[in-house]
Amino acid sequence: NAGVTQTPKFRVLKTGQSMTLLCAQDMNHEYMYWYRQDPGMGLRLIHYSVGEGTTAKGEVPDGYNVSRLKKQNFLLGLESAAPSQTSVYFCASSYQGLSTGELFFGEGSRLTVL
Amino acid sequence: KNQVEQSPQSLIILEGKNCTLQCNYTVSPFSNLRWYKQDTGRGPVSLTIMTFSENTKSNGRYTATLDADTKQSSLHITASQLSDSASYICVVSSQTGANNLFFGTGTRLTVIP
């Protein structure tokens, strides 16, 4: 049982380049989330999805886009990367919504934007 | 404003000793409080989830307490092991709002032999 899998684990981009982070979960969870973790700050929600075909903005959505074409996958895109997007990105999934559902996190994707 | 504050920021203890980590929050209306363990370079892993009616919850050598009146929680680690070295994150959930999970910045625990 793989749980939540993120790819790639590491990536270095130049300013202005684009990329997509892939999150896949095999627990049949309805809810999926993308967070970013920066030094000295708590995890911050970028975007989330409450089911296949749905997406919604979180606390810090600017500069990111997401898609949930399949229930098991949640993609996070950066159209034009900026140094401020250097961070560790975590995908998470849950059976229930944020207020009650236990979150299962992936191992993280470390992104550096030069 | 909904906030979660943890103390201390970092802690170093000898293997075999006990320690207690603190979490204070202002989140309202309260739904539940969670403690996560995050090993270096890994994703957070859930240790406990406590609702309003639960004062204490244990997971092996980890015991979490919750005082909903004072809005405080603690995580007690008994007989620490080297593998306990990690960041411990307190997360508080609100009953309302779409983005209703509030994360603390974590306590970095280092257990030395």
Tab-separated table of C-alpha atoms in Angstrom:
chain	number	residue	atom	x	y	z
A	1	ASN	CA	0.000	0.000	0.000
A	2	ALA	CA	1.862	3.094	-1.272
A	3	GLY	CA	-0.426	5.729	0.335
A	4	VAL	CA	0.359	9.161	-1.114
A	5	THR	CA	3.122	9.356	-3.718
A	6	GLN	CA	4.650	12.581	-5.003
A	7	THR	CA	6.826	13.054	-8.072
A	8	PRO	CA	9.371	14.441	-8.548
A	9	LYS	CA	11.059	14.523	-5.142
A	10	PHE	CA	13.534	17.217	-6.145
A	11	ARG	CA	13.556	19.805	-8.902
A	12	VAL	CA	15.569	22.897	-9.753
A	13	LEU	CA	13.997	25.482	-12.037
A	14	LYS	CA	15.054	28.774	-13.504
A	15	THR	CA	12.844	31.804	-13.038
A	16	GLY	CA	10.073	31.772	-15.605
A	17	GLN	CA	10.123	28.049	-16.293
A	18	SER	CA	7.051	25.906	-15.795
A	19	MET	CA	6.587	22.526	-14.174
A	20	THR	CA	3.997	20.150	-12.774
A	21	LEU	CA	4.077	18.224	-9.517
A	22	LEU	CA	2.128	14.983	-9.501
A	23	CYS	CA	0.365	13.519	-6.489
A	24	ALA	CA	-1.179	10.065	-6.554
A	25	GLN	CA	-3.083	8.304	-3.769
A	26	ASP	CA	-4.301	4.730	-3.648
A	27	MET	CA	-6.651	5.016	-0.655
A	28	ASN	CA	-9.730	6.039	-2.648
A	29	HIS	CA	-9.870	9.355	-0.780
A	30	GLU	CA	-12.230	12.051	-1.977
A	31	TYR	CA	-10.239	14.996	-0.603
A	32	MET	CA	-6.788	16.010	-1.757
A	33	TYR	CA	-4.631	18.994	-0.858
A	34	TRP	CA	-1.429	20.772	-1.793
A	35	TYR	CA	0.564	22.500	0.954
A	36	ARG	CA	3.850	24.340	0.997
A	37	GLN	CA	6.239	24.317	3.937
A	38	ASP	CA	8.708	27.122	4.477
A	39	PRO	CA	11.228	27.600	7.294
A	40	GLY	CA	9.702	29.136	10.409
A	41	MET	CA	6.160	28.868	9.090
A	42	GLY	CA	3.399	26.344	9.470
A	43	LEU	CA	2.178	24.433	6.449
A	44	ARG	CA	0.056	26.633	4.220
A	45	LEU	CA	-2.726	25.370	1.979
A	46	ILE	CA	-2.303	26.225	-1.708
A	47	HIS	CA	-5.248	24.487	-3.376
A	48	TYR	CA	-7.508	21.609	-2.546
A	49	SER	CA	-10.089	19.316	-4.108
A	50	VAL	CA	-13.191	17.780	-2.589
A	51	GLY	CA	-13.647	15.241	-5.373
A	52	GLU	CA	-12.854	14.330	-8.943
A	53	GLY	CA	-13.240	17.301	-11.271
A	54	THR	CA	-13.312	19.880	-8.442
A	55	THR	CA	-10.677	22.336	-7.247
A	56	ALA	CA	-10.684	25.282	-4.857
A	57	LYS	CA	-8.252	27.932	-3.666
A	58	GLY	CA	-6.568	27.738	-0.325
A	59	GLU	CA	-4.617	30.305	1.641
A	60	VAL	CA	-1.810	30.966	-0.858
A	61	PRO	CA	-3.042	30.081	-4.378
A	62	ASP	CA	-1.371	32.823	-6.439
A	63	GLY	CA	1.084	31.533	-9.041
A	64	TYR	CA	-0.244	27.965	-8.910
A	65	ASN	CA	-2.868	25.992	-10.769
A	66	VAL	CA	-4.275	22.550	-10.078
A	67	SER	CA	-6.283	19.841	-11.765
A	68	ARG	CA	-8.100	16.736	-10.525
A	69	LEU	CA	-9.078	14.862	-13.678
A	70	LYS	CA	-8.933	11.492	-11.928
A	71	LYS	CA	-9.910	10.762	-8.351
A	72	GLN	CA	-6.522	9.325	-7.487
A	73	ASN	CA	-4.422	12.156	-8.950
A	74	PHE	CA	-3.981	15.807	-8.025
A	75	LEU	CA	-1.608	17.916	-10.108
A	76	LEU	CA	0.012	21.175	-9.029
A	77	GLY	CA	1.319	23.423	-11.789
A	78	LEU	CA	3.629	26.406	-11.785
A	79	GLU	CA	3.222	28.320	-15.045
A	80	SER	CA	6.058	30.804	-14.520
A	81	ALA	CA	8.212	29.912	-11.545
A	82	ALA	CA	9.496	32.640	-9.223
A	83	PRO	CA	12.197	32.462	-6.517
A	84	SER	CA	9.433	32.998	-3.910
A	85	GLN	CA	8.088	29.591	-4.882
A	86	THR	CA	11.210	27.873	-3.602
A	87	SER	CA	9.748	25.579	-0.973
A	88	VAL	CA	8.927	22.033	0.005
A	89	TYR	CA	5.546	20.986	-1.353
A	90	PHE	CA	3.410	18.363	0.322
A	91	CYS	CA	0.398	16.624	-1.069
A	92	ALA	CA	-2.124	15.152	1.336
A	93	SER	CA	-5.355	13.245	1.102
A	94	SER	CA	-8.212	12.441	3.452
A	95	TYR	CA	-11.398	10.410	3.467
A	96	GLN	CA	-13.332	13.225	5.106
A	97	GLY	CA	-12.974	17.000	4.943
A	98	LEU	CA	-10.334	19.043	6.728
A	99	SER	CA	-12.284	19.593	9.949
A	100	THR	CA	-12.631	15.886	10.767
A	101	GLY	CA	-10.623	13.804	8.326
A	102	GLU	CA	-7.197	12.468	9.165
A	103	LEU	CA	-4.613	13.736	6.692
A	104	PHE	CA	-2.170	11.394	4.992
A	105	PHE	CA	0.855	13.213	3.583
A	106	GLY	CA	3.251	12.378	0.812
A	107	GLU	CA	6.997	12.513	1.269
A	108	GLY	CA	7.331	16.001	-0.179
A	109	SER	CA	8.779	17.612	-3.299
A	110	ARG	CA	11.639	20.044	-2.802
A	111	LEU	CA	11.583	22.791	-5.412
A	112	THR	CA	14.309	25.364	-5.898
A	113	VAL	CA	13.771	28.297	-8.243
A	114	LEU	CA	16.928	30.136	-9.250
B	1	LYS	CA	-7.428	35.528	14.589
B	2	ASN	CA	-6.957	31.756	14.491
B	3	GLN	CA	-3.444	30.894	15.585
B	4	VAL	CA	-1.450	27.958	16.882
B	5	GLU	CA	1.715	28.547	18.872
B	6	GLN	CA	4.164	25.873	19.947
B	7	SER	CA	6.927	25.894	22.483
B	8	PRO	CA	9.757	25.405	22.740
B	9	GLN	CA	10.992	25.929	19.179
B	10	SER	CA	13.677	23.349	19.723
B	11	LEU	CA	14.666	20.919	22.430
B	12	ILE	CA	17.624	18.621	23.051
B	13	ILE	CA	17.291	15.724	25.496
B	14	LEU	CA	19.260	12.644	26.456
B	15	GLU	CA	18.090	9.261	25.287
B	16	GLY	CA	15.824	7.648	27.853
B	17	LYS	CA	14.587	10.936	29.305
B	18	ASN	CA	11.026	12.237	29.145
B	19	CYS	CA	9.940	15.527	27.605
B	20	THR	CA	6.823	17.612	27.129
B	21	LEU	CA	5.973	19.823	24.174
B	22	GLN	CA	3.396	22.595	24.420
B	23	CYS	CA	0.725	23.911	22.074
B	24	ASN	CA	-1.515	26.937	22.666
B	25	TYR	CA	-4.243	27.898	20.254
B	26	THR	CA	-6.884	30.544	19.646
B	27	VAL	CA	-8.845	28.611	17.002
B	28	SER	CA	-12.589	28.895	17.335
B	29	PRO	CA	-14.988	27.189	17.048
B	30	PHE	CA	-12.839	24.223	17.942
B	31	SER	CA	-13.253	20.885	16.181
B	32	ASN	CA	-10.197	18.806	17.018
B	33	LEU	CA	-6.497	18.973	17.773
B	34	ARG	CA	-3.853	16.811	16.139
B	35	TRP	CA	-0.209	16.094	16.727
B	36	TYR	CA	1.990	15.102	13.824
B	37	LYS	CA	5.562	13.812	13.750
B	38	GLN	CA	7.724	14.899	10.853
B	39	ASP	CA	11.070	13.216	10.344
B	40	THR	CA	13.689	15.216	8.463
B	41	GLY	CA	12.997	15.087	4.740
B	42	ARG	CA	9.708	13.236	5.192
B	43	GLY	CA	6.039	14.116	5.308
B	44	PRO	CA	4.126	14.583	8.581
B	45	VAL	CA	2.626	11.470	10.116
B	46	SER	CA	-0.351	11.580	12.465
B	47	LEU	CA	0.244	10.677	16.128
B	48	THR	CA	-3.089	11.565	17.745
B	49	ILE	CA	-6.367	13.322	17.052
B	50	MET	CA	-8.404	14.649	19.986
B	51	THR	CA	-11.883	16.078	20.012
B	52	PHE	CA	-13.387	18.487	22.525
B	53	SER	CA	-14.459	15.727	24.909
B	54	GLU	CA	-11.099	13.955	25.055
B	55	ASN	CA	-8.601	15.029	27.723
B	56	THR	CA	-5.908	12.456	27.092
B	57	LYS	CA	-4.931	10.182	24.247
B	58	SER	CA	-1.973	7.855	23.990
B	59	ASN	CA	-0.094	6.300	21.108
B	60	GLY	CA	2.638	4.100	22.500
B	61	ARG	CA	5.173	6.306	24.286
B	62	TYR	CA	3.364	9.447	23.105
B	63	THR	CA	0.612	10.912	25.292
B	64	ALA	CA	-1.305	13.999	24.275
B	65	THR	CA	-3.444	16.046	26.630
B	66	LEU	CA	-6.026	18.657	25.821
B	67	ASP	CA	-7.516	21.391	27.987
B	68	ALA	CA	-10.228	22.925	25.838
B	69	ASP	CA	-11.039	25.533	28.481
B	70	THR	CA	-7.555	27.056	28.485
B	71	LYS	CA	-6.971	26.111	24.826
B	72	GLN	CA	-3.777	24.273	25.578
B	73	SER	CA	-2.397	20.908	24.604
B	74	SER	CA	0.757	19.046	25.436
B	75	LEU	CA	2.570	16.083	23.944
B	76	HIS	CA	4.513	13.995	26.438
B	77	ILE	CA	7.169	11.596	25.202
B	78	THR	CA	8.218	8.906	27.624
B	79	ALA	CA	11.600	7.141	27.652
B	80	SER	CA	12.803	8.934	24.543
B	81	GLN	CA	14.607	7.074	21.785
B	82	LEU	CA	16.957	8.306	19.075
B	83	SER	CA	14.182	7.711	16.556
B	84	ASP	CA	12.059	10.318	18.324
B	85	SER	CA	14.314	13.004	16.852
B	86	ALA	CA	11.924	14.909	14.584
B	87	SER	CA	9.700	17.950	14.370
B	88	TYR	CA	6.388	17.719	16.173
B	89	ILE	CA	3.589	19.780	14.713
B	90	CYS	CA	0.387	20.781	16.489
B	91	VAL	CA	-2.595	21.275	14.192
B	92	VAL	CA	-5.967	22.630	15.269
B	93	SER	CA	-9.137	22.275	13.250
B	94	SER	CA	-12.027	24.713	13.226
B	95	GLN	CA	-15.624	23.679	12.674
B	96	THR	CA	-16.184	26.428	10.131
B	97	GLY	CA	-14.555	27.657	6.972
B	98	ALA	CA	-13.288	25.838	3.930
B	99	ASN	CA	-9.626	26.104	4.934
B	100	ASN	CA	-10.048	25.247	8.588
B	101	LEU	CA	-6.787	23.562	9.592
B	102	PHE	CA	-4.292	25.738	11.421
B	103	PHE	CA	-0.709	24.550	11.712
B	104	GLY	CA	1.844	25.401	14.331
B	105	THR	CA	5.455	25.916	13.297
B	106	GLY	CA	6.567	22.831	15.178
B	107	THR	CA	9.031	21.882	17.904
B	108	ARG	CA	12.301	20.404	16.720
B	109	LEU	CA	13.292	17.594	19.116
B	110	THR	CA	16.773	16.129	19.104
B	111	VAL	CA	17.493	13.052	21.187
B	112	ILE	CA	21.182	12.448	21.841
B	113	PRO	CA	22.808	9.242	23.127
